[in-house]
Tab-separated table of C-alpha atoms in Angstrom:
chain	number	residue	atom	x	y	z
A	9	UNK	CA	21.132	-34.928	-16.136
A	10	UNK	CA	17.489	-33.460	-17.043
A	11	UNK	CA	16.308	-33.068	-13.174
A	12	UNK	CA	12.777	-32.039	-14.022
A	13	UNK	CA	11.328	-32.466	-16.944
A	14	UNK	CA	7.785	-31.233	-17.611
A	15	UNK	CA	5.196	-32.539	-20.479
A	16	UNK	CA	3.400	-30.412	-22.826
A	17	UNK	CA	5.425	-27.251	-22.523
A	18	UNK	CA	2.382	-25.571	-24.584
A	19	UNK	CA	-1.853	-26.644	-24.283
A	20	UNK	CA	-5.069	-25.029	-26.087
A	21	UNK	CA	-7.919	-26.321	-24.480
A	22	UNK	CA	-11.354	-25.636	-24.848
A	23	UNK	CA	-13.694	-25.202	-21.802
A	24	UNK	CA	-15.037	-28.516	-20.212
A	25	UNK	CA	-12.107	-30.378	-21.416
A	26	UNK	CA	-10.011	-32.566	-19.340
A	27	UNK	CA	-6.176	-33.234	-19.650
A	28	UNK	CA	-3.484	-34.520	-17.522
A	29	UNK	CA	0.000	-32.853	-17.270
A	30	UNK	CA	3.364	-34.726	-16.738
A	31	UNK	CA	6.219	-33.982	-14.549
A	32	UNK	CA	9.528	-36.255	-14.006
A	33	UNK	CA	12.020	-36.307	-12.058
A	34	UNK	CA	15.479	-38.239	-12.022
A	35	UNK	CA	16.845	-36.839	-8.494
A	36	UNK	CA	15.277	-39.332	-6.378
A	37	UNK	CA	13.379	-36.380	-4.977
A	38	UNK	CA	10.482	-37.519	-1.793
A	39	UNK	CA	8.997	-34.100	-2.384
A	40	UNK	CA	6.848	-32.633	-5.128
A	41	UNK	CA	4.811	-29.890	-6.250
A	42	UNK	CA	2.666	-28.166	-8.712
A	43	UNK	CA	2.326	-24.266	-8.457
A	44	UNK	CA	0.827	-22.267	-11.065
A	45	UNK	CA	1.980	-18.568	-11.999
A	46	UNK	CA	-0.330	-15.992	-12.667
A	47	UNK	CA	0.200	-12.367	-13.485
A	48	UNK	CA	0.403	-10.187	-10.366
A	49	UNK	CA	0.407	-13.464	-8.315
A	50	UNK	CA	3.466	-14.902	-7.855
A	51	UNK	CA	3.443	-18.465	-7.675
A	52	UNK	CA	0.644	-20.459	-5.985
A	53	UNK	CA	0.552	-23.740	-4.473
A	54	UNK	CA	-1.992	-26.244	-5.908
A	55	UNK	CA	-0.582	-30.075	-4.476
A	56	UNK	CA	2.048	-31.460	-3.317
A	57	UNK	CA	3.093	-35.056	-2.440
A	58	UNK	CA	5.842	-35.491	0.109
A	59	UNK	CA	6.396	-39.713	-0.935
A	60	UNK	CA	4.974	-41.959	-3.168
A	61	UNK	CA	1.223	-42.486	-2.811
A	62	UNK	CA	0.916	-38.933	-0.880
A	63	UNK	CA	-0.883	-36.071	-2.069
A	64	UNK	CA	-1.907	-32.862	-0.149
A	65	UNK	CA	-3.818	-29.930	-1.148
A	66	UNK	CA	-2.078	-26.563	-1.406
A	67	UNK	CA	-3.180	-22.989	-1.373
A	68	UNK	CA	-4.929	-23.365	-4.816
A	69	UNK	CA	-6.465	-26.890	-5.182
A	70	UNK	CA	-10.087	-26.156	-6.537
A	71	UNK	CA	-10.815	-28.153	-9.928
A	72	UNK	CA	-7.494	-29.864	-10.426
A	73	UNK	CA	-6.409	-33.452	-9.312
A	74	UNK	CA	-2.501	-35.436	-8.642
A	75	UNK	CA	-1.525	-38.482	-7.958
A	76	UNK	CA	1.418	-39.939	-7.208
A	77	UNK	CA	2.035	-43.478	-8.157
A	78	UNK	CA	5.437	-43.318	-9.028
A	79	UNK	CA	8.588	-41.919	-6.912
A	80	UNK	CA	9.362	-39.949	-10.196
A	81	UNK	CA	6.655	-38.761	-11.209
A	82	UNK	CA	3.778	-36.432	-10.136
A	83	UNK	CA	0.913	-35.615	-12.684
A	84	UNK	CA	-1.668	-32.521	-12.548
A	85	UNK	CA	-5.199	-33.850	-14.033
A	86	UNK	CA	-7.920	-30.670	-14.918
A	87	UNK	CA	-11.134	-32.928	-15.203
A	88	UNK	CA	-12.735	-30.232	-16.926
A	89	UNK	CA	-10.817	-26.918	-17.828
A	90	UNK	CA	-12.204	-23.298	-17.192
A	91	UNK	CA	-11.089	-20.571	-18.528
A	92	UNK	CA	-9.875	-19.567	-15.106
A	93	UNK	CA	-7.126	-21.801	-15.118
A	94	UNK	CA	-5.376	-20.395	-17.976
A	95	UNK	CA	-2.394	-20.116	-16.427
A	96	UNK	CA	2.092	-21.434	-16.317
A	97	UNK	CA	2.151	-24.637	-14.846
A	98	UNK	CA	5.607	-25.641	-13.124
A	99	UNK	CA	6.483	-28.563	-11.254
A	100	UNK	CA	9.360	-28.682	-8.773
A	101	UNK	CA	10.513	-30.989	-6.868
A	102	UNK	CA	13.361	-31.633	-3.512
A	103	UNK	CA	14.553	-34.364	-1.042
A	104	UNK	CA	12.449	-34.889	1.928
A	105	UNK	CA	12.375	-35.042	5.628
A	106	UNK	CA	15.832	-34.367	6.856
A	107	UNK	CA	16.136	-30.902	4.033
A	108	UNK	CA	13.748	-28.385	4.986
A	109	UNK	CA	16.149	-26.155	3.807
A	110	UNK	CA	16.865	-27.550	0.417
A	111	UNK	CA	15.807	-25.291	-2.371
A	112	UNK	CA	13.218	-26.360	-5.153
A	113	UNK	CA	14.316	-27.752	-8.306
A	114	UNK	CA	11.848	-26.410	-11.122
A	115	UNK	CA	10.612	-27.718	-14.834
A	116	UNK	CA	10.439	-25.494	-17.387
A	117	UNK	CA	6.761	-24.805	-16.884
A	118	UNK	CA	3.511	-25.881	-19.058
A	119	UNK	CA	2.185	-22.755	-20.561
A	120	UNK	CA	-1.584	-23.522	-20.837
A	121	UNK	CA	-4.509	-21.609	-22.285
A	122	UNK	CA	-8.945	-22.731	-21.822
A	123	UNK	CA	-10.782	-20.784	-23.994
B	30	UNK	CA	-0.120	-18.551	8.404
B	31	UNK	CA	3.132	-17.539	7.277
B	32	UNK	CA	3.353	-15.295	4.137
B	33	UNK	CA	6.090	-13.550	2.522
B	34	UNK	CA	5.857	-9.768	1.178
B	35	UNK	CA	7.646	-7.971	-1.147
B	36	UNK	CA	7.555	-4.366	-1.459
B	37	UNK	CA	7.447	-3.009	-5.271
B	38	UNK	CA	6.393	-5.030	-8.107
B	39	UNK	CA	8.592	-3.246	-10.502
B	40	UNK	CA	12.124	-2.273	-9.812
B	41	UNK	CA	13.805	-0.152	-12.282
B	42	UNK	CA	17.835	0.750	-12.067
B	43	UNK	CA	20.542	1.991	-14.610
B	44	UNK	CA	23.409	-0.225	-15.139
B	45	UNK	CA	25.726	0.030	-12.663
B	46	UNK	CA	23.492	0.934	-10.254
B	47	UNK	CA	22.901	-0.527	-6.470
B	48	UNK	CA	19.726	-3.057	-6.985
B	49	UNK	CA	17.940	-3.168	-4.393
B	50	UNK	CA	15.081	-5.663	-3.610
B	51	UNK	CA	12.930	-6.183	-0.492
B	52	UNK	CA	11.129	-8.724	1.518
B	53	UNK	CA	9.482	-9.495	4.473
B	54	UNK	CA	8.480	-12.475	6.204
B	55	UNK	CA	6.175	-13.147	8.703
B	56	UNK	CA	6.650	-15.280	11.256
B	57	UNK	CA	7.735	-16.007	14.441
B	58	UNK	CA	10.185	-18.662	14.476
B	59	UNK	CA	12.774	-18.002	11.630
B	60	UNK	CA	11.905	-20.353	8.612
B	61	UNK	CA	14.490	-21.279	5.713
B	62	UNK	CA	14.631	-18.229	3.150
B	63	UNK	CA	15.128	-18.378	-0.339
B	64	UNK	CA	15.624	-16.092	-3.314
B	65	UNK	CA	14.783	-17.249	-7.053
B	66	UNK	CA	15.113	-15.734	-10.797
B	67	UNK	CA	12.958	-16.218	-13.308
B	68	UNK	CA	14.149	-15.007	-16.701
B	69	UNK	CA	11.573	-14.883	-19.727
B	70	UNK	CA	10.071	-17.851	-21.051
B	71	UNK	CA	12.027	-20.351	-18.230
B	72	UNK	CA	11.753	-22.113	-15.035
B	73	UNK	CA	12.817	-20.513	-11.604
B	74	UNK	CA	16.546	-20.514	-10.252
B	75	UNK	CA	17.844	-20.487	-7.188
B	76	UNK	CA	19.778	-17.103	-6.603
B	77	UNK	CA	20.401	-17.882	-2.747
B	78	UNK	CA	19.126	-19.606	0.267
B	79	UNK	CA	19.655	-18.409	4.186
B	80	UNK	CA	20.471	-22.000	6.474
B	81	UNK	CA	21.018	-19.854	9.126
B	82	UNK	CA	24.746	-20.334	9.320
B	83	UNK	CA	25.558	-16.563	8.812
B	84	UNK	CA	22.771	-13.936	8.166
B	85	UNK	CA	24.428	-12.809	5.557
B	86	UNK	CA	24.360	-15.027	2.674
B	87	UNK	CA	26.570	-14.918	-0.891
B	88	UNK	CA	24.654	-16.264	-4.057
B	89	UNK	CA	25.425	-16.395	-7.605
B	90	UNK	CA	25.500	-13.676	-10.353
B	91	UNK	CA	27.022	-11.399	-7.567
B	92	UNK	CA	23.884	-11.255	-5.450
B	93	UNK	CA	23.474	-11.316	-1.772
B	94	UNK	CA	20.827	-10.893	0.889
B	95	UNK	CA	21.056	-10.262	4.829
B	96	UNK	CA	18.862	-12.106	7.098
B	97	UNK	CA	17.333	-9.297	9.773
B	98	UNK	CA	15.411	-11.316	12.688
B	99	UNK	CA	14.531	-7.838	13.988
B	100	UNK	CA	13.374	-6.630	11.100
B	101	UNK	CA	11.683	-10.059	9.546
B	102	UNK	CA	13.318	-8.937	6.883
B	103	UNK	CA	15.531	-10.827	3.807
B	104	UNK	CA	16.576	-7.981	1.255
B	105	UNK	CA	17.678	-8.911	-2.092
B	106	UNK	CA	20.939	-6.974	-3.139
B	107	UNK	CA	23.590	-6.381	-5.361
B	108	UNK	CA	26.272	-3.665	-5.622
B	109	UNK	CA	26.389	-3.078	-9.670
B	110	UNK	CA	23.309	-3.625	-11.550
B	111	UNK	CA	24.242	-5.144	-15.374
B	112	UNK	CA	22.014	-5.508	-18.019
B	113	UNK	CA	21.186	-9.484	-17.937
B	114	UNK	CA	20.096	-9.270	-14.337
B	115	UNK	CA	16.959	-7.931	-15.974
B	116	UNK	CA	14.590	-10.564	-14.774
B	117	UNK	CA	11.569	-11.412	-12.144
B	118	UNK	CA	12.775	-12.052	-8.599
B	119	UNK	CA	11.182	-14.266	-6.119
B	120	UNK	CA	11.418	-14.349	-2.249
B	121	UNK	CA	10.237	-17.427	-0.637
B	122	UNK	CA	9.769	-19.156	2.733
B	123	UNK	CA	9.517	-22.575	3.732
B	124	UNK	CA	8.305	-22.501	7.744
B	125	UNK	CA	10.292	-24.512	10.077
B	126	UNK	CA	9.455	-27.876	9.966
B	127	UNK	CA	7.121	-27.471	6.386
B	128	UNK	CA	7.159	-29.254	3.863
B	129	UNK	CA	5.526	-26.229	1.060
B	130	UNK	CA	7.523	-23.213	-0.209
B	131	UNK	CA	5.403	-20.030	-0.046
B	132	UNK	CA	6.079	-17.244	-2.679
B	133	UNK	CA	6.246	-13.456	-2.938
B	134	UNK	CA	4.145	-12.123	-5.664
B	135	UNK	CA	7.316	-10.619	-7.362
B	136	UNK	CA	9.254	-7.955	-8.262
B	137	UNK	CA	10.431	-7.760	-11.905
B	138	UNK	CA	13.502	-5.710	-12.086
B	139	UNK	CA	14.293	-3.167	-15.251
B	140	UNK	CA	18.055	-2.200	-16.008
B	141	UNK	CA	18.574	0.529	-18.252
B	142	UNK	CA	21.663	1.566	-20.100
């Protein structure tokens, strides 16, 4: 049972370089998101995707990118990395519609650092 | 826009102790409220989650938190504090009828011996 599974857990990457990060799920989930965790900030919303071949922006969308081509799985692509988005990356995901009121189910989180 | 505030960033008690963690929605409908832990170097947990079945609300590790409509309030609470609840504690709302959970910034709570 390994619910959400995120890959890297760890990233160096230099400034102006792109990368994509992976998140899986095995829940059957509808909804999923990416927030990122900053000091001081709590967690912040960068895109979600309520279904396959759906993706919204969040609070936080500014220089990354998602798709959604797969029910299972949700990636996070920086086309070209600042400095500014050192941050925790974690992925979550829940079932749709009909469970507002189901809680988040969260990866471990993708720890990366732009210098 | 609905937000969610919590009041103190750092929370420090002695074992044993009442913990004692607050937040405050805003919003005028009553959304779906949820509490997470985040211990060091992991993902986030769900401590509890208010479905509006009773306003108060039982969640694991001993912790519980009252829904206040008056108050737009969801405090975080527990009666004895022990040393692993030492952790970062989340409040978060999802608005009726949303699809996005919104977070607190945090409050990372400190238990002494």
């Amino acid at each position: 049972n390994a619910g959400v599974t995120q890959t890297p857990k760890f990233r160096v990457l230099k400034t102006g370089q792109s990368m994509t990060l992976l998140c899986a799920q095995d829940m059957n989930h509808e909804y999923m998101y990416w927030y990122r965790q900053d000091p001081g900030m709590g967690l912040r919303l960068i895109h979600y995707s309520v279904g396959e071949g759906t993706t919204a922006k969040g609070e936080v969308p500014d220089g990354y990118n998602v798709s959604r081509l797969k029910k299972q799985n949700f990636l996070l692509g920086l086309e070209s990395a600042a400095p500014s988005q050192t941050s925790v990356y974690f992925c979550a995901s829940r079932p749709g519609t009909l469970y507002y009121n189901s809680p988040l189910h969260f990866g471990n989180g993708t720890r990366l650092t732009v210098t | 826009a609905q937000s969610v505030t919590q009041l103190g960033s750092h929370v420090s008690v002695s074992e044993g102790a009442l913990v004692l963690l607050r937040c405050n929605y805003s919003s005028s409908v009553p959304p779906y409220l949820f509490w997470y832990v985040q211990y060091p170097n992991q993902g986030l947990q769900l401590l509890l989650k208010y479905t509006s079945a009773a306003t108060l609300v039982k969640g694991i590790n001993g912790f519980e938190a009252e829904f206040k409509k008056s108050e737009t309030s969801f405090h975080l609470t527990k009666p004895s504090a022990h040393m692993s609840d030492a952790a970062e504690y989340f409040c978060a709302v999802t608005p009726a009828g949303g699809t996005a959970l919104i977070f607190g910034k945090g409050t990372t709570l400190s238990v002494s011996s």
